[in-house]
Amino acid sequence: MLRQWSVQASGEPEPEPAGEELWEQEMERLCSSQEPVRVLPYAMVDKRFIRQLREPEGVKTSCWQQWRRRQQTAGRRLGEAARRLARGCGLWEGALYEIGGLFGTGIQSYFTFLRFLLLLNLLTLLLTTSFVLLPLTWLRPPDRGPALNFTLQCPGGHQPQTGVPKFNNLLWNVLTGRAFNNTYLFYGAYRAGPESSSIYSIRLAYLLSPLACLLLCFCGILRRMVKGLPQKMFLGQDYRSPLSAKVFSSWDFCIQGQEAATIKKHEISNEFKVELEEGRHLLMVQHQTRAQRACHLLTYLRVNILIGLLVVGAISAIFWATKYSQDNKEESLFLLLQYLPPGVIALVNFLGPLLFVFLVQLENYPPNTEVNLTLIWCVVLKLASLGMFSFSLGQTLLRFGRNKTSCESYGYNACDYQCWENSVGEELYKLSIFNFLLTVAFTFLVSLPRRLLVERFSGRFWAWLDREEFLLPKNVLDIVEGQTVTWMGLFYCPLLPLLNSIFVFLTFYIKKYTLLRNSRASPRPFRASSSIFFFQLVLILGLLLAAVPLGYVVSSIRSSWDCGLFTNYSAPWQVVPELVALRLPPPSQRILHYLGSHAFSFPLLILLSLVLTVCVSQSQASARAIRGLRKQLVWAPYTTSCDSSFTCETTETHRRYESARGRAQI
């Protein structure tokens, strides 16, 4: 125990030199830490000893320290009460508990992920409303003035579109977004007066709100991503948690109801399935010979080349579908061409994984390898399809890589698109609507009839068909695609997060119904930590995919000359230097110019490199300490009792090992 280490200083045997340095570090950490004693992973006797180390006898604390300690205790208790209240009133807590018990923590993490996305969208909507919509309503934007006098020589006598809907069908206008062209849903409805005549800059708020939302979402995702890192990344691939601990300590003896007991039994069963599946896969990998590994590598390369060719063909189809839809706006079939790009994207994302699974199954891969390989290519296909959709829109509307005509001398196709920001917003709006309608249609027109037919009829074919398997990666990729589209439309369609919040809220109940009624659980269990890490990794890739085009448009593309807030600017970002020159004094301007210069960037880069080097060195040192302590745990016999005059070395080694592992995770 901790007290026995202090006794050694007065003549008792001292700890081994190998662990003395680590022990001193642990003692310093415990003495200087502000963490409450009652949450430390030690026995009550050890906690009393730690409290004596922090508050030695005979040393009188000052009134300031006593007041500060009382304030910290009161704040901690208030925070704990608030967290308990939030858990009690939390959204979907009962449903999440039921899903986690019946289908495991892996499936539960998907629905927790939906709740996290709902909070992200609500936070984004709150920022946009607070800094853009409310000030804009309060300041009462000026009426639209006369159109700017631009002379366009459009080929074929085309004139700029007036924005009047061509089709009078109200439902169709709602589905395509044309019914909301003159509302705050799209960029073109936002207007503001000159910057010199206004106290609050709507333009700056509109420009920085999407960037701030993306930054906050990035920080939140990164935090959850680090929190959900698989434990094996710190412990090593050969580390196995003891099953005996799960056998003897998994049951909750506070359970009284039969339903709660059934759910708990399913939860424990799912945990055992995950452990046994991972152990079987690890054993299979360890028994492979060199020849088997070489053959496996060759087949792996062949399959990846074939799948890569399929991905190239799929994104080419998306490019040509988007180009054809935009180039044939005057055709009589334009009613159907409106949803051609979303339809092709959905078809590609539906057929692509099926072909991937077929090609992988031909090679007789192990189940884990088969799932991981298919999953990687599904992620690539999803993100590549959205990236190609953005590029094809840019080439059609902004004429990337084409010769500029008189109609396109303003940086975009002004003949066909009077407000190109609204056109981009409409396309992203349609893509978001189509994704949700596809989810609803697949649930009630495919999964539900399939379940009814399987229950109604019997036979070999219906037994083979069975219910739909709830594929966790597929459902995650679908919801990440919708969130990525929302992030891509923050500048063109500022209220798209409100629409996506509604979709995510309804998707939770749709997917819950599908899971409980229409689906069967996947035969391959998923661990919660691995699932959370995968979810956040795909989501952060989608955020980067949305941030890159937005940054390019804001900094380099000329805005539309007849709509929106930035009609008189060569690029939206030009409003920032204008406001700096108008609102800030010369010393502040010089400071900002210095912060944006190379004289500041290079020292900052060097400093960040040094900090990163220190962090990597500390991580490597903690990893070496973990390996050494793990060897001591293996070599030394683990005893549960110690003599009063000697220290139980293995027990202390185990504690130091846990402490080093905790610092490595931090």
PDB file of N, CA and C in Angstrom, residues 202-237:
ATOM      1  N   ILE A 202     -23.027  42.569 -40.852  1.00  0.00           N
ATOM      2  CA  ILE A 202     -23.705  41.328 -41.212  1.00  0.00           C
ATOM      3  C   ILE A 202     -22.830  40.491 -42.130  1.00  0.00           C
ATOM      4  N   ARG A 203     -22.104  41.160 -43.003  1.00  0.00           N
ATOM      5  CA  ARG A 203     -21.251  40.425 -43.955  1.00  0.00           C
ATOM      6  C   ARG A 203     -20.183  39.625 -43.221  1.00  0.00           C
ATOM      7  N   LEU A 204     -19.541  40.262 -42.264  1.00  0.00           N
ATOM      8  CA  LEU A 204     -18.489  39.554 -41.523  1.00  0.00           C
ATOM      9  C   LEU A 204     -19.082  38.397 -40.725  1.00  0.00           C
ATOM     10  N   ALA A 205     -20.247  38.626 -40.112  1.00  0.00           N
ATOM     11  CA  ALA A 205     -20.887  37.552 -39.351  1.00  0.00           C
ATOM     12  C   ALA A 205     -21.293  36.401 -40.266  1.00  0.00           C
ATOM     13  N   TYR A 206     -21.835  36.721 -41.447  1.00  0.00           N
ATOM     14  CA  TYR A 206     -22.226  35.668 -42.393  1.00  0.00           C
ATOM     15  C   TYR A 206     -21.016  34.899 -42.896  1.00  0.00           C
ATOM     16  N   LEU A 207     -19.888  35.594 -43.052  1.00  0.00           N
ATOM     17  CA  LEU A 207     -18.678  34.941 -43.550  1.00  0.00           C
ATOM     18  C   LEU A 207     -18.024  34.066 -42.492  1.00  0.00           C
ATOM     19  N   LEU A 208     -17.972  34.555 -41.246  1.00  0.00           N
ATOM     20  CA  LEU A 208     -17.252  33.823 -40.209  1.00  0.00           C
ATOM     21  C   LEU A 208     -18.094  32.754 -39.529  1.00  0.00           C
ATOM     22  N   SER A 209     -19.428  32.854 -39.622  1.00  0.00           N
ATOM     23  CA  SER A 209     -20.276  31.849 -38.966  1.00  0.00           C
ATOM     24  C   SER A 209     -20.032  30.443 -39.496  1.00  0.00           C
ATOM     25  N   PRO A 210     -20.022  30.207 -40.831  1.00  0.00           N
ATOM     26  CA  PRO A 210     -19.711  28.843 -41.294  1.00  0.00           C
ATOM     27  C   PRO A 210     -18.329  28.371 -40.883  1.00  0.00           C
ATOM     28  N   LEU A 211     -17.347  29.284 -40.932  1.00  0.00           N
ATOM     29  CA  LEU A 211     -15.991  28.885 -40.549  1.00  0.00           C
ATOM     30  C   LEU A 211     -15.925  28.539 -39.058  1.00  0.00           C
ATOM     31  N   ALA A 212     -16.615  29.333 -38.222  1.00  0.00           N
ATOM     32  CA  ALA A 212     -16.639  29.029 -36.788  1.00  0.00           C
ATOM     33  C   ALA A 212     -17.378  27.723 -36.513  1.00  0.00           C
ATOM     34  N   CYS A 213     -18.455  27.472 -37.246  1.00  0.00           N
ATOM     35  CA  CYS A 213     -19.197  26.216 -37.056  1.00  0.00           C
ATOM     36  C   CYS A 213     -18.332  25.012 -37.420  1.00  0.00           C
ATOM     37  N   LEU A 214     -17.617  25.116 -38.528  1.00  0.00           N
ATOM     38  CA  LEU A 214     -16.740  24.007 -38.927  1.00  0.00           C
ATOM     39  C   LEU A 214     -15.629  23.799 -37.901  1.00  0.00           C
ATOM     40  N   LEU A 215     -15.093  24.894 -37.356  1.00  0.00           N
ATOM     41  CA  LEU A 215     -14.033  24.765 -36.360  1.00  0.00           C
ATOM     42  C   LEU A 215     -14.550  24.119 -35.078  1.00  0.00           C
ATOM     43  N   LEU A 216     -15.729  24.537 -34.615  1.00  0.00           N
ATOM     44  CA  LEU A 216     -16.301  23.938 -33.406  1.00  0.00           C
ATOM     45  C   LEU A 216     -16.640  22.466 -33.629  1.00  0.00           C
ATOM     46  N   CYS A 217     -17.188  22.147 -34.795  1.00  0.00           N
ATOM     47  CA  CYS A 217     -17.482  20.745 -35.099  1.00  0.00           C
ATOM     48  C   CYS A 217     -16.203  19.919 -35.151  1.00  0.00           C
ATOM     49  N   PHE A 218     -15.145  20.498 -35.713  1.00  0.00           N
ATOM     50  CA  PHE A 218     -13.869  19.789 -35.772  1.00  0.00           C
ATOM     51  C   PHE A 218     -13.340  19.505 -34.369  1.00  0.00           C
ATOM     52  N   CYS A 219     -13.419  20.488 -33.473  1.00  0.00           N
ATOM     53  CA  CYS A 219     -12.934  20.288 -32.103  1.00  0.00           C
ATOM     54  C   CYS A 219     -13.778  19.234 -31.370  1.00  0.00           C
ATOM     55  N   GLY A 220     -15.104  19.304 -31.551  1.00  0.00           N
ATOM     56  CA  GLY A 220     -15.953  18.313 -30.899  1.00  0.00           C
ATOM     57  C   GLY A 220     -15.717  16.904 -31.405  1.00  0.00           C
ATOM     58  N   ILE A 221     -15.557  16.775 -32.721  1.00  0.00           N
ATOM     59  CA  ILE A 221     -15.305  15.450 -33.303  1.00  0.00           C
ATOM     60  C   ILE A 221     -13.948  14.930 -32.853  1.00  0.00           C
ATOM     61  N   LEU A 222     -12.946  15.806 -32.853  1.00  0.00           N
ATOM     62  CA  LEU A 222     -11.604  15.381 -32.453  1.00  0.00           C
ATOM     63  C   LEU A 222     -11.585  14.931 -30.995  1.00  0.00           C
ATOM     64  N   ARG A 223     -12.331  15.627 -30.150  1.00  0.00           N
ATOM     65  CA  ARG A 223     -12.391  15.242 -28.738  1.00  0.00           C
ATOM     66  C   ARG A 223     -13.018  13.861 -28.580  1.00  0.00           C
ATOM     67  N   ARG A 224     -14.140  13.624 -29.257  1.00  0.00           N
ATOM     68  CA  ARG A 224     -14.767  12.313 -29.177  1.00  0.00           C
ATOM     69  C   ARG A 224     -13.916  11.243 -29.848  1.00  0.00           C
ATOM     70  N   MET A 225     -13.168  11.634 -30.861  1.00  0.00           N
ATOM     71  CA  MET A 225     -12.312  10.676 -31.565  1.00  0.00           C
ATOM     72  C   MET A 225     -11.186  10.198 -30.652  1.00  0.00           C
ATOM     73  N   VAL A 226     -10.558  11.123 -29.929  1.00  0.00           N
ATOM     74  CA  VAL A 226      -9.489  10.748 -28.996  1.00  0.00           C
ATOM     75  C   VAL A 226     -10.065   9.969 -27.822  1.00  0.00           C
ATOM     76  N   LYS A 227     -11.250  10.383 -27.358  1.00  0.00           N
ATOM     77  CA  LYS A 227     -11.885   9.687 -26.246  1.00  0.00           C
ATOM     78  C   LYS A 227     -12.264   8.264 -26.616  1.00  0.00           C
ATOM     79  N   GLY A 228     -12.600   8.034 -27.884  1.00  0.00           N
ATOM     80  CA  GLY A 228     -13.008   6.709 -28.324  1.00  0.00           C
ATOM     81  C   GLY A 228     -11.902   5.885 -28.937  1.00  0.00           C
ATOM     82  N   LEU A 229     -10.636   6.285 -28.735  1.00  0.00           N
ATOM     83  CA  LEU A 229      -9.537   5.493 -29.280  1.00  0.00           C
ATOM     84  C   LEU A 229      -9.577   4.078 -28.706  1.00  0.00           C
ATOM     85  N   PRO A 230      -9.398   3.085 -29.564  1.00  0.00           N
ATOM     86  CA  PRO A 230      -9.381   1.719 -29.040  1.00  0.00           C
ATOM     87  C   PRO A 230      -8.271   1.541 -28.011  1.00  0.00           C
ATOM     88  N   GLN A 231      -8.581   0.804 -26.966  1.00  0.00           N
ATOM     89  CA  GLN A 231      -7.626   0.598 -25.881  1.00  0.00           C
ATOM     90  C   GLN A 231      -6.372  -0.115 -26.358  1.00  0.00           C
ATOM     91  N   LYS A 232      -6.507  -0.924 -27.399  1.00  0.00           N
ATOM     92  CA  LYS A 232      -5.351  -1.698 -27.856  1.00  0.00           C
ATOM     93  C   LYS A 232      -4.290  -0.827 -28.507  1.00  0.00           C
ATOM     94  N   MET A 233      -4.635   0.386 -28.926  1.00  0.00           N
ATOM     95  CA  MET A 233      -3.621   1.266 -29.484  1.00  0.00           C
ATOM     96  C   MET A 233      -2.599   1.651 -28.424  1.00  0.00           C
ATOM     97  N   PHE A 234      -2.994   1.631 -27.150  1.00  0.00           N
ATOM     98  CA  PHE A 234      -2.071   1.932 -26.060  1.00  0.00           C
ATOM     99  C   PHE A 234      -1.479   0.670 -25.443  1.00  0.00           C
ATOM    100  N   LEU A 235      -2.230  -0.418 -25.456  1.00  0.00           N
ATOM    101  CA  LEU A 235      -1.775  -1.624 -24.757  1.00  0.00           C
ATOM    102  C   LEU A 235      -1.035  -2.594 -25.666  1.00  0.00           C
ATOM    103  N   GLY A 236      -1.130  -2.421 -26.993  1.00  0.00           N
ATOM    104  CA  GLY A 236      -0.512  -3.371 -27.905  1.00  0.00           C
ATOM    105  C   GLY A 236      -1.514  -4.375 -28.425  1.00  0.00           C
ATOM    106  N   GLN A 237      -1.219  -4.937 -29.602  1.00  0.00           N
ATOM    107  CA  GLN A 237      -2.151  -5.856 -30.237  1.00  0.00           C
ATOM    108  C   GLN A 237      -2.249  -7.192 -29.512  1.00  0.00           C
TER     109      GLN A 237
END
